[in-house]
Coordinates of C-alpha atoms in Angstrom, one line a residue:
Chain K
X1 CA 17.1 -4.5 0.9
X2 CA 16.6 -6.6 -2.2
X3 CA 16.4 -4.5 -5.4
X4 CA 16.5 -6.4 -9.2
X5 CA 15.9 -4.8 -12.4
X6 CA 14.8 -8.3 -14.8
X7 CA 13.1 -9.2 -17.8
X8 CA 11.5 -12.1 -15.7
X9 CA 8.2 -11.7 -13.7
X10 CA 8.1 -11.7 -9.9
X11 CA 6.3 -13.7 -7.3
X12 CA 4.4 -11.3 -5.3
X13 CA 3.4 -13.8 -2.5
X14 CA 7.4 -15.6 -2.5
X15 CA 8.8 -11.4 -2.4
X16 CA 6.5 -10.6 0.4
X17 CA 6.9 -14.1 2.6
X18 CA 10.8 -13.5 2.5
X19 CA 10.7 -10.2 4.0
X20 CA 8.0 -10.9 6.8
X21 CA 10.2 -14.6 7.7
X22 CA 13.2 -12.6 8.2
X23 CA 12.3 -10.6 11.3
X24 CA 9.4 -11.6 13.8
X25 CA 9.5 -7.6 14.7
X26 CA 7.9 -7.1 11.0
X27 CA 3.7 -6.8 11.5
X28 CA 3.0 -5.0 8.1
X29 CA 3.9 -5.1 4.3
X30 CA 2.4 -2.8 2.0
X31 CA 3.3 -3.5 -0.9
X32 CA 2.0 -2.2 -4.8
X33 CA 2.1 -4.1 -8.0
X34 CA 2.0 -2.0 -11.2
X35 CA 0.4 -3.9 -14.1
X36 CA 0.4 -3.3 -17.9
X37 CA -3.1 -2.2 -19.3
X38 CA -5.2 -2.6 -22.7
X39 CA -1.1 -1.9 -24.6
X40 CA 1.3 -4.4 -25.6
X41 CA 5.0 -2.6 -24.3
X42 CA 8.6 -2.4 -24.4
X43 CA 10.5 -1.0 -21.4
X44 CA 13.5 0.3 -22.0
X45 CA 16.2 1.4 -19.2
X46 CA 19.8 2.9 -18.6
X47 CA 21.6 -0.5 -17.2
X48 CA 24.6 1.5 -15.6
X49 CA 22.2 3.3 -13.9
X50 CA 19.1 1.7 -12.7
X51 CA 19.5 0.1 -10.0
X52 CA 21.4 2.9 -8.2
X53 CA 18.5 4.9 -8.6
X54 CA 16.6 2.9 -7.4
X55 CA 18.9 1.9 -4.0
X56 CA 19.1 5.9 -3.9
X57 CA 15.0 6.1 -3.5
X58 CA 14.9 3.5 -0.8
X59 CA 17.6 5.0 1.4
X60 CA 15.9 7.9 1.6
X61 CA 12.4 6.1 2.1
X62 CA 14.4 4.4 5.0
X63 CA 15.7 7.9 6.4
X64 CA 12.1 8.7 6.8
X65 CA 10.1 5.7 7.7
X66 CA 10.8 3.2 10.2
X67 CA 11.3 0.4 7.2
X68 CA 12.5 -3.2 8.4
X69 CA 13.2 -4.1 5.2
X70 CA 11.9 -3.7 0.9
X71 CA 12.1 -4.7 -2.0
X72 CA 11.7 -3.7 -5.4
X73 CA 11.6 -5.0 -8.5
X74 CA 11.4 -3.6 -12.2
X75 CA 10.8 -5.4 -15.2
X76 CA 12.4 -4.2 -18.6
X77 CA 11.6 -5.7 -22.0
X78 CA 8.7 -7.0 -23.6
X79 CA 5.3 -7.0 -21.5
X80 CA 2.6 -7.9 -22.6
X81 CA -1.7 -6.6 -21.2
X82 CA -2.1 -7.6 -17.7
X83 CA 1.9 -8.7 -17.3
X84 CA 3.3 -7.4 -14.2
X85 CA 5.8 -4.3 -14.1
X86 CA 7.0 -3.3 -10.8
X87 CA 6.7 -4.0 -7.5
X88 CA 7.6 -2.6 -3.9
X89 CA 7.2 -4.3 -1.0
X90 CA 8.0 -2.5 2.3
X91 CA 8.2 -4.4 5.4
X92 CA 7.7 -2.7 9.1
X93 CA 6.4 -2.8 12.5
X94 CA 3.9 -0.4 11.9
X95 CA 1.6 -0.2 9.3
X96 CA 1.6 3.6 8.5
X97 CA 5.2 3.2 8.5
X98 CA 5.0 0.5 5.2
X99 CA 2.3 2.4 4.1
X100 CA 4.1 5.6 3.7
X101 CA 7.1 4.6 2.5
X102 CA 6.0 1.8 -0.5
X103 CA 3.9 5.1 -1.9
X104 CA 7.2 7.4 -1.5
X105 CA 9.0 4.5 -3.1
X106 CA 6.3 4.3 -5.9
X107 CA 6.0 8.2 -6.6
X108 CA 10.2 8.6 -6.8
X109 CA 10.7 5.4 -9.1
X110 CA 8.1 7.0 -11.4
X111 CA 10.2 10.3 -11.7
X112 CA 13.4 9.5 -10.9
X113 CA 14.5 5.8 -12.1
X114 CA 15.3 5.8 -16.0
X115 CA 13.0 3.7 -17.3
X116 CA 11.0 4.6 -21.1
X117 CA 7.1 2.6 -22.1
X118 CA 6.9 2.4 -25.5
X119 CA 3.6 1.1 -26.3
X120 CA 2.5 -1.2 -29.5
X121 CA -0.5 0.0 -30.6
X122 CA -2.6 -1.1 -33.7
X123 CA -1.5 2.5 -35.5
X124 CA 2.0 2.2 -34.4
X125 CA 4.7 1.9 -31.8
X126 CA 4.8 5.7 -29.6
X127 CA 6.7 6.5 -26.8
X128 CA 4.4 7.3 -23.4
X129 CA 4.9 10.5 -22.2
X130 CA 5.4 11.4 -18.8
X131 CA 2.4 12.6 -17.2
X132 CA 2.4 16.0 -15.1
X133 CA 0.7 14.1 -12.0
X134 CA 3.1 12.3 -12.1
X135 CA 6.2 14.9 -10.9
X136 CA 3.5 16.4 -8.8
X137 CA 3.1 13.2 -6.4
X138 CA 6.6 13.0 -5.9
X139 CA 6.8 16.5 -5.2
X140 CA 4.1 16.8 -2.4
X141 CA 6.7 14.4 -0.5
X142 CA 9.4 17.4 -0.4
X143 CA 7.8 19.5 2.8
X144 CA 6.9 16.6 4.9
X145 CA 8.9 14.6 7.6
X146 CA 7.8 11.3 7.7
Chain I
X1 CA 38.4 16.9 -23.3
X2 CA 36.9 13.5 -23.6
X3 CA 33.0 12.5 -22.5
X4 CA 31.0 9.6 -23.3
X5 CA 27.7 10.5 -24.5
X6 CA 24.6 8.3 -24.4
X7 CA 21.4 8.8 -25.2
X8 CA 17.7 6.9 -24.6
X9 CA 14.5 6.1 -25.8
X10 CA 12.9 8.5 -28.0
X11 CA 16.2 10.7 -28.3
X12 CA 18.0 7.9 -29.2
X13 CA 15.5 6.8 -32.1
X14 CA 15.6 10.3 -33.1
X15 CA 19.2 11.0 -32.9
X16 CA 19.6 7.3 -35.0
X17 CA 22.6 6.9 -32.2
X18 CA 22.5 5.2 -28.3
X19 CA 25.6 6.9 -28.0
X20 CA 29.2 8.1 -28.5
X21 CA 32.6 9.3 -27.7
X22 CA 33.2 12.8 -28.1
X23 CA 35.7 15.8 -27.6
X24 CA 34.9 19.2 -26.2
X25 CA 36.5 22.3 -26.0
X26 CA 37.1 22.7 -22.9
X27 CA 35.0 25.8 -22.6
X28 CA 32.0 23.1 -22.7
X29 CA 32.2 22.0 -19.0
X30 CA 28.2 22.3 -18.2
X31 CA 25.1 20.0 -19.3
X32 CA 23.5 23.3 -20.7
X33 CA 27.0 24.3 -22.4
X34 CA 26.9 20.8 -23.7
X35 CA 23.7 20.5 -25.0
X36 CA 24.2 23.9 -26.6
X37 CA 27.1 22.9 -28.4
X38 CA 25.1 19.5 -29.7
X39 CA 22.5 22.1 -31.5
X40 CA 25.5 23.3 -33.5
X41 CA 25.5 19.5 -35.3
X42 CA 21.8 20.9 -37.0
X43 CA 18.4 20.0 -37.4
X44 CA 18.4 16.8 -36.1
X45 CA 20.1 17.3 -33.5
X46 CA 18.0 20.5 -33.1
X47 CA 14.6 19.0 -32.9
X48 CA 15.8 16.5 -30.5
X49 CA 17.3 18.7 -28.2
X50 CA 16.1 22.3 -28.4
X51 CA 14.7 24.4 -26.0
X52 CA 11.5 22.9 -27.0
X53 CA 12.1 19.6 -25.6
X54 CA 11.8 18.2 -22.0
X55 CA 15.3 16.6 -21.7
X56 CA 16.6 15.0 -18.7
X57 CA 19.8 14.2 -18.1
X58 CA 22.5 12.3 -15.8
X59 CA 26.1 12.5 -15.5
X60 CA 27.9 9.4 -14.1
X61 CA 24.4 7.7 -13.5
X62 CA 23.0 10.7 -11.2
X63 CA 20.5 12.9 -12.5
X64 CA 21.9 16.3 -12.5
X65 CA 20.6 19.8 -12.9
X66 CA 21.9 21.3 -15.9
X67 CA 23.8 23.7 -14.3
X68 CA 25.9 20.7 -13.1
X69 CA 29.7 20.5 -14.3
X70 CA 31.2 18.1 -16.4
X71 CA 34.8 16.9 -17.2
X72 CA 37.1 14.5 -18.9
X73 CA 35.8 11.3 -18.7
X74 CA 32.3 11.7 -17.5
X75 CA 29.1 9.7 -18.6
X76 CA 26.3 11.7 -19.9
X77 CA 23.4 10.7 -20.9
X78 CA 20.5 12.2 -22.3
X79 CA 17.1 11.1 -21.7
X80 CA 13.1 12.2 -22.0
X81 CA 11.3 12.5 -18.5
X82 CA 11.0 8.7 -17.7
X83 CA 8.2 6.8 -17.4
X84 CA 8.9 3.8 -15.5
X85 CA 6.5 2.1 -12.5
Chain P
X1 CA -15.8 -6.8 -4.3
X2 CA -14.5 -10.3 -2.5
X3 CA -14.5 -9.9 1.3
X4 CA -13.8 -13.7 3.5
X5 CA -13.1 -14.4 6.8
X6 CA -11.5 -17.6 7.2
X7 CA -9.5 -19.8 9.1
X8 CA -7.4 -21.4 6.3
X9 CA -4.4 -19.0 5.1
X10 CA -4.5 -17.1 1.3
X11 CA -2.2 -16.7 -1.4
X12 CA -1.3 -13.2 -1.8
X13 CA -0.3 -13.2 -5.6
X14 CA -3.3 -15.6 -6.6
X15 CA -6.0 -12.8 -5.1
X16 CA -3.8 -10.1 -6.6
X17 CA -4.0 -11.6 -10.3
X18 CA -7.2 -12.4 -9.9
X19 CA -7.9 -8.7 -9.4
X20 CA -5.4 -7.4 -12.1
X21 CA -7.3 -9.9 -14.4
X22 CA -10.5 -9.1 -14.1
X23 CA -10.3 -5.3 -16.0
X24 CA -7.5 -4.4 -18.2
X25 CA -7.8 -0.6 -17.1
X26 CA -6.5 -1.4 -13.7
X27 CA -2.9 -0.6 -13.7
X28 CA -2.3 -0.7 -10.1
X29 CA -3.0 -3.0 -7.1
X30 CA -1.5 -1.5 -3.7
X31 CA -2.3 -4.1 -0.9
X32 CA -1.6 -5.0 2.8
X33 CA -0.5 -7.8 4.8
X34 CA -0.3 -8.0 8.4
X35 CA 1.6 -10.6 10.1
X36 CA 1.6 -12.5 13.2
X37 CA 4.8 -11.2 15.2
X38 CA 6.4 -13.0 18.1
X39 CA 3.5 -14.9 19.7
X40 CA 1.0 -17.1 18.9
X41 CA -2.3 -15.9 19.3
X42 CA -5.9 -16.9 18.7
X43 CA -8.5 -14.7 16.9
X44 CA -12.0 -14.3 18.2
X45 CA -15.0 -12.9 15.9
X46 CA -18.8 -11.9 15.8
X47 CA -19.7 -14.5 12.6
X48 CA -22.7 -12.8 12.3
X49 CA -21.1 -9.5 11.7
X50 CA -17.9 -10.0 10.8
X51 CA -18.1 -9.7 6.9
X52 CA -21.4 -7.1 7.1
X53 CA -18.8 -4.7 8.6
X54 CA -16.1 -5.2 6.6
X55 CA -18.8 -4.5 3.5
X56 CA -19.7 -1.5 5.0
X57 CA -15.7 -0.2 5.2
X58 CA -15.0 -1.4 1.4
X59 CA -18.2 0.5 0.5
X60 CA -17.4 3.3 2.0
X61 CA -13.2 3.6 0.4
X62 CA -15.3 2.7 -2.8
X63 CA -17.5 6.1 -2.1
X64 CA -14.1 8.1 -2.1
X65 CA -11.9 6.5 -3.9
X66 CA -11.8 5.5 -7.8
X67 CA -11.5 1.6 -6.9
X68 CA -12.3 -0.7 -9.1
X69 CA -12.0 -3.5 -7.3
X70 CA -11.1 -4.9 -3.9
X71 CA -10.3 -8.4 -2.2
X72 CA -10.0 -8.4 1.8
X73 CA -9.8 -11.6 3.8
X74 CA -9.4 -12.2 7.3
X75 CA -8.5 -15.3 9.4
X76 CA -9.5 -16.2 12.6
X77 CA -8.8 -19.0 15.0
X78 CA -5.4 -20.1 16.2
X79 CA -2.2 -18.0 14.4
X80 CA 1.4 -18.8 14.8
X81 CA 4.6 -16.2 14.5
X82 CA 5.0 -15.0 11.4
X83 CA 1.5 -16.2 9.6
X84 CA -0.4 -14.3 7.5
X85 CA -3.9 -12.7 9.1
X86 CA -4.8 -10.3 7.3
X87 CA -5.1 -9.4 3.5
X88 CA -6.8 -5.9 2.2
X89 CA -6.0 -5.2 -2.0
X90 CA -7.1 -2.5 -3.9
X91 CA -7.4 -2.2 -7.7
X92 CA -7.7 0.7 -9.7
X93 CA -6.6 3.1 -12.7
X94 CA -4.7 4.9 -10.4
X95 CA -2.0 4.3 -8.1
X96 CA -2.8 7.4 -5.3
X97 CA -6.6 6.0 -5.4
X98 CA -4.7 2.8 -5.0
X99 CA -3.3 3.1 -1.7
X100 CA -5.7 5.9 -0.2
X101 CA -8.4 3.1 -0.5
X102 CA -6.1 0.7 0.6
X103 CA -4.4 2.4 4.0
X104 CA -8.1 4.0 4.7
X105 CA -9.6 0.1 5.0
X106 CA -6.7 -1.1 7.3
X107 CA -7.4 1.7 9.7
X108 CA -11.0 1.2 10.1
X109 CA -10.5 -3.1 10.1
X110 CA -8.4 -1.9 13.0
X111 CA -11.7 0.0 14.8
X112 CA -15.0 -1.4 13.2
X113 CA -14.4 -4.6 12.5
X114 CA -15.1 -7.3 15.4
X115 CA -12.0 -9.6 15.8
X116 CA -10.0 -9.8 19.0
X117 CA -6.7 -11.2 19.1
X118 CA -5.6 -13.4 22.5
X119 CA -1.7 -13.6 23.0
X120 CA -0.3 -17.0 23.8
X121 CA 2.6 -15.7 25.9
X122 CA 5.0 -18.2 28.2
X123 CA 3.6 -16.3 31.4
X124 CA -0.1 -16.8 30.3
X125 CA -2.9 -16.1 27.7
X126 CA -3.7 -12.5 27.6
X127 CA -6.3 -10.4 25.3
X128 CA -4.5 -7.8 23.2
X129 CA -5.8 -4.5 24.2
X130 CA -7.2 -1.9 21.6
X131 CA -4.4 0.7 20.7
X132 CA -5.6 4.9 20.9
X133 CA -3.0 5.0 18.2
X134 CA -5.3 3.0 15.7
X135 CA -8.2 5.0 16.6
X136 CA -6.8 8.3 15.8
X137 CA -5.4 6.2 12.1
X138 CA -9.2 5.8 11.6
X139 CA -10.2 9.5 12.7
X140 CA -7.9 11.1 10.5
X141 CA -10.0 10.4 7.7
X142 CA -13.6 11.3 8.9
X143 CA -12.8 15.3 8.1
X144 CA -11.2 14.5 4.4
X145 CA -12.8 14.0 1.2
X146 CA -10.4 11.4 -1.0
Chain G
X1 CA -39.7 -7.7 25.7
X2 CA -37.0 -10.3 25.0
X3 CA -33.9 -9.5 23.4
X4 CA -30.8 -11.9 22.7
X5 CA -27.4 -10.4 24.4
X6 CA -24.1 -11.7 23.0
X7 CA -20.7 -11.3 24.7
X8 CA -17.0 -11.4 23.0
X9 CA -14.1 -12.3 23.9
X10 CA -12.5 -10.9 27.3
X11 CA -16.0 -10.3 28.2
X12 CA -17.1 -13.3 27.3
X13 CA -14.6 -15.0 29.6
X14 CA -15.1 -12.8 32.3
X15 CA -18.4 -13.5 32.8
X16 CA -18.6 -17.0 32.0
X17 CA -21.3 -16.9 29.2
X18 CA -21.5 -16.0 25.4
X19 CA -24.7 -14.7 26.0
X20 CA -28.6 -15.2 26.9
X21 CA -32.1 -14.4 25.6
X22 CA -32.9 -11.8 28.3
X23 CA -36.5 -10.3 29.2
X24 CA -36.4 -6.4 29.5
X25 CA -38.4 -4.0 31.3
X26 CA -39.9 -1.8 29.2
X27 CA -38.1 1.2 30.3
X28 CA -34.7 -0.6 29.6
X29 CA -34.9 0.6 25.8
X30 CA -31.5 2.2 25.2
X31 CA -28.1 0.7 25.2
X32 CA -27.0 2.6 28.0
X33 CA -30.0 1.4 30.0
X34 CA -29.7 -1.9 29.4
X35 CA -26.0 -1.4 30.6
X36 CA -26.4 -0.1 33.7
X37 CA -29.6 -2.9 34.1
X38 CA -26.9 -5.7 33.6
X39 CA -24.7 -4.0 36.2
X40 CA -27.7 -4.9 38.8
X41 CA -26.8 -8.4 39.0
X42 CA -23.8 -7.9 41.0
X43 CA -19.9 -7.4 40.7
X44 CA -19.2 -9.5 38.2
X45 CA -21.0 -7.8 35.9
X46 CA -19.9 -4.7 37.6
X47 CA -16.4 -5.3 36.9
X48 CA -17.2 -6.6 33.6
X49 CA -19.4 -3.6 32.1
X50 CA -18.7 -0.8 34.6
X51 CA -17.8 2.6 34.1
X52 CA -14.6 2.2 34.0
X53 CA -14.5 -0.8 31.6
X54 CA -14.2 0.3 27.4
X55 CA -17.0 -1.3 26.3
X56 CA -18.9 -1.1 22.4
X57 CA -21.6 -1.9 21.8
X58 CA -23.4 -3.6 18.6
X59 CA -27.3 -3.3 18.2
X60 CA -28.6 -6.5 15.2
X61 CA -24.5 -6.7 14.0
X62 CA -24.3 -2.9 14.0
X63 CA -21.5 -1.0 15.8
X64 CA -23.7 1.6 17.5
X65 CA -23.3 4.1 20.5
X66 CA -24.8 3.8 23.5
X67 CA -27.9 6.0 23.0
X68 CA -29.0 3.8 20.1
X69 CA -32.4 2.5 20.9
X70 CA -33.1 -1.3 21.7
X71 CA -36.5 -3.3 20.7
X72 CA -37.8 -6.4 21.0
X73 CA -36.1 -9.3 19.0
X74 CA -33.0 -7.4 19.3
X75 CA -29.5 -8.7 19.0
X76 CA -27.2 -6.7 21.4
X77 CA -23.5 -7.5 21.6
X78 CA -21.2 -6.2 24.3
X79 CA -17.5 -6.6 23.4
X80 CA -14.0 -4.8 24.2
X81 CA -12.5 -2.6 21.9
X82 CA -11.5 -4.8 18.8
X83 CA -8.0 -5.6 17.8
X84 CA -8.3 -7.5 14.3
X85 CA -6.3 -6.4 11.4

């Protein structure tokens, strides 16, 4: 499991290649890259804490899923339109397995890893708020077994 | 008793502080009791933290309930619903 | 929409940026990659058809899904361990649209689209046989409405 | 009427060709019935397109089922079960 909270980008193509090399059992990566829209941003997070979080999240993606391997990667800092933010890459023998799991991983970092958006915008710098879908995706994973 | 407080993001521009050291009574041994006892500091303090506002919170880098105890030498941190991915 | 079937192999964070590029209202890209596992193999397809039916499938996740946009490419012809054949990527303004788009395309490559994979084992070239497992994958989405 | 048949893969190598132009009988104007029409030209094709074999079907690059209707100037492909992806 790889997991790096940066103010550098990421390689999607060099992330995924190093997790399908290191096991000929691995057949499928799905994998999501979050991207910044029309609004210049600053992310902020809670160093001490990130990326246990984060390692938190996966293990219970892997006590679910049949996962070979992830990884996930946060940016914090200054990002700019189109910049990347996050990815999660999850690496397995099946497909719904890696599936699955990078959409758990995605819907638990957006609730549960301590990261703030505050957008630049022409009228002024505001804080995004968090959006109600948003606890409500990572909720529907609570009654199901993977 | 002795806690470290921290706090992030919009609370921390509102509150003008990322953080401190503080000492509670030791009556003041729950994240409710604790933010409770921050009101008392006054407006600021109120509008940042008050019943009003969704506040999350961690102690020792785990977010906790606020039922959840705290004691001497604890990390918590104060924090709006994050908005990270 | 950029669908190709090729035998040369792609670069999975070039066709994602060029997606993430191309509209800044698309904050998330969810995509696949299937890999070659143990043994080589050689991939056989109907030219004529190939890319019609993967059109059809893409138009039909676009029919159910908010996409925005979507890049699948294929390979075909002879595959070693661990290469790359397979790369489906789905833009949109939304991550759940994202990967329902993304997970529903896989499935029905798996039973609509005509490429059959030979296995170049030690004890002799054999066809891969069609799983029941990847039909039901595809069926489970003909009774829901994204 | 003519039509041109195409076979894939294991079919293909099992019975040695990647396909013809064919003339039909008129009444051989459904999948199905050209099916069972191939199977008439002995056991190779019986073990290739029996009963017993999974076999779909495509009618001018269309996955169709084996009711679909055929016409002249068709393109009818017979292949296994496909395994891309």
């Amino acid at each position: 499991m790889k997991v790096s909270v940066q103010t550098a980008d990421f390689d999607l193509s060099s992330e995924v290649k190093a997790l399908a090399e290191k096991n000929t059992n691995i057949g499928a990566v799905a994998s999501f890259v979050g991207v910044v829209r029309e609004v210049a941003m600053t992310l902020e997070h809670y160093p001490a804490m990130t990326e246990a979080a984060i390692r938190k999240i996966v293990e219970e993606a892997k006590s679910r899923w049949e996962v070979m391997d992830c990884t996930v990667i946060h940016r914090y800092g200054e990002l700019q339109p189109s910049d990347q933010i996050v990815l999660v890459a999850v690496a397995s023998a099946h497909r719904g397995d890696a599936f699955a799991a990078c959409e758990f991983i995605m819907d638990y970092l957006k609730t549960r890893a301590p990261f703030w958006k505050k957008e630049h915008r022409a009228e002024g710098a505001r804080w995004v708020e968090a959006r109600a879908s948003d606890d409500d995706a990572a909720e529907r994973w609570a009654g199901k077994v993977g | 008793m002795k806690v470290k407080l921290l706090f992030f993001a919009g609370l921390r521009e509102q509150l003008g502080t990322a953080g401190e050291e503080i000492e509670l009574p030791a009556a003041v041994n729950t994240v409710a009791a604790l933010r409770t006892h921050l009101l008392g500091r006054g407006e600021r303090w109120q509008s940042a933290l008050g019943e009003a506002r969704l506040v999350r919170t961690a102690v020792n880098q785990d977010m906790v309930q606020s039922t959840a105890r705290i004691k001497a030498g604890d990390e918590v941190a104060f924090f709006p619903p994050v908005t990270g991915g």
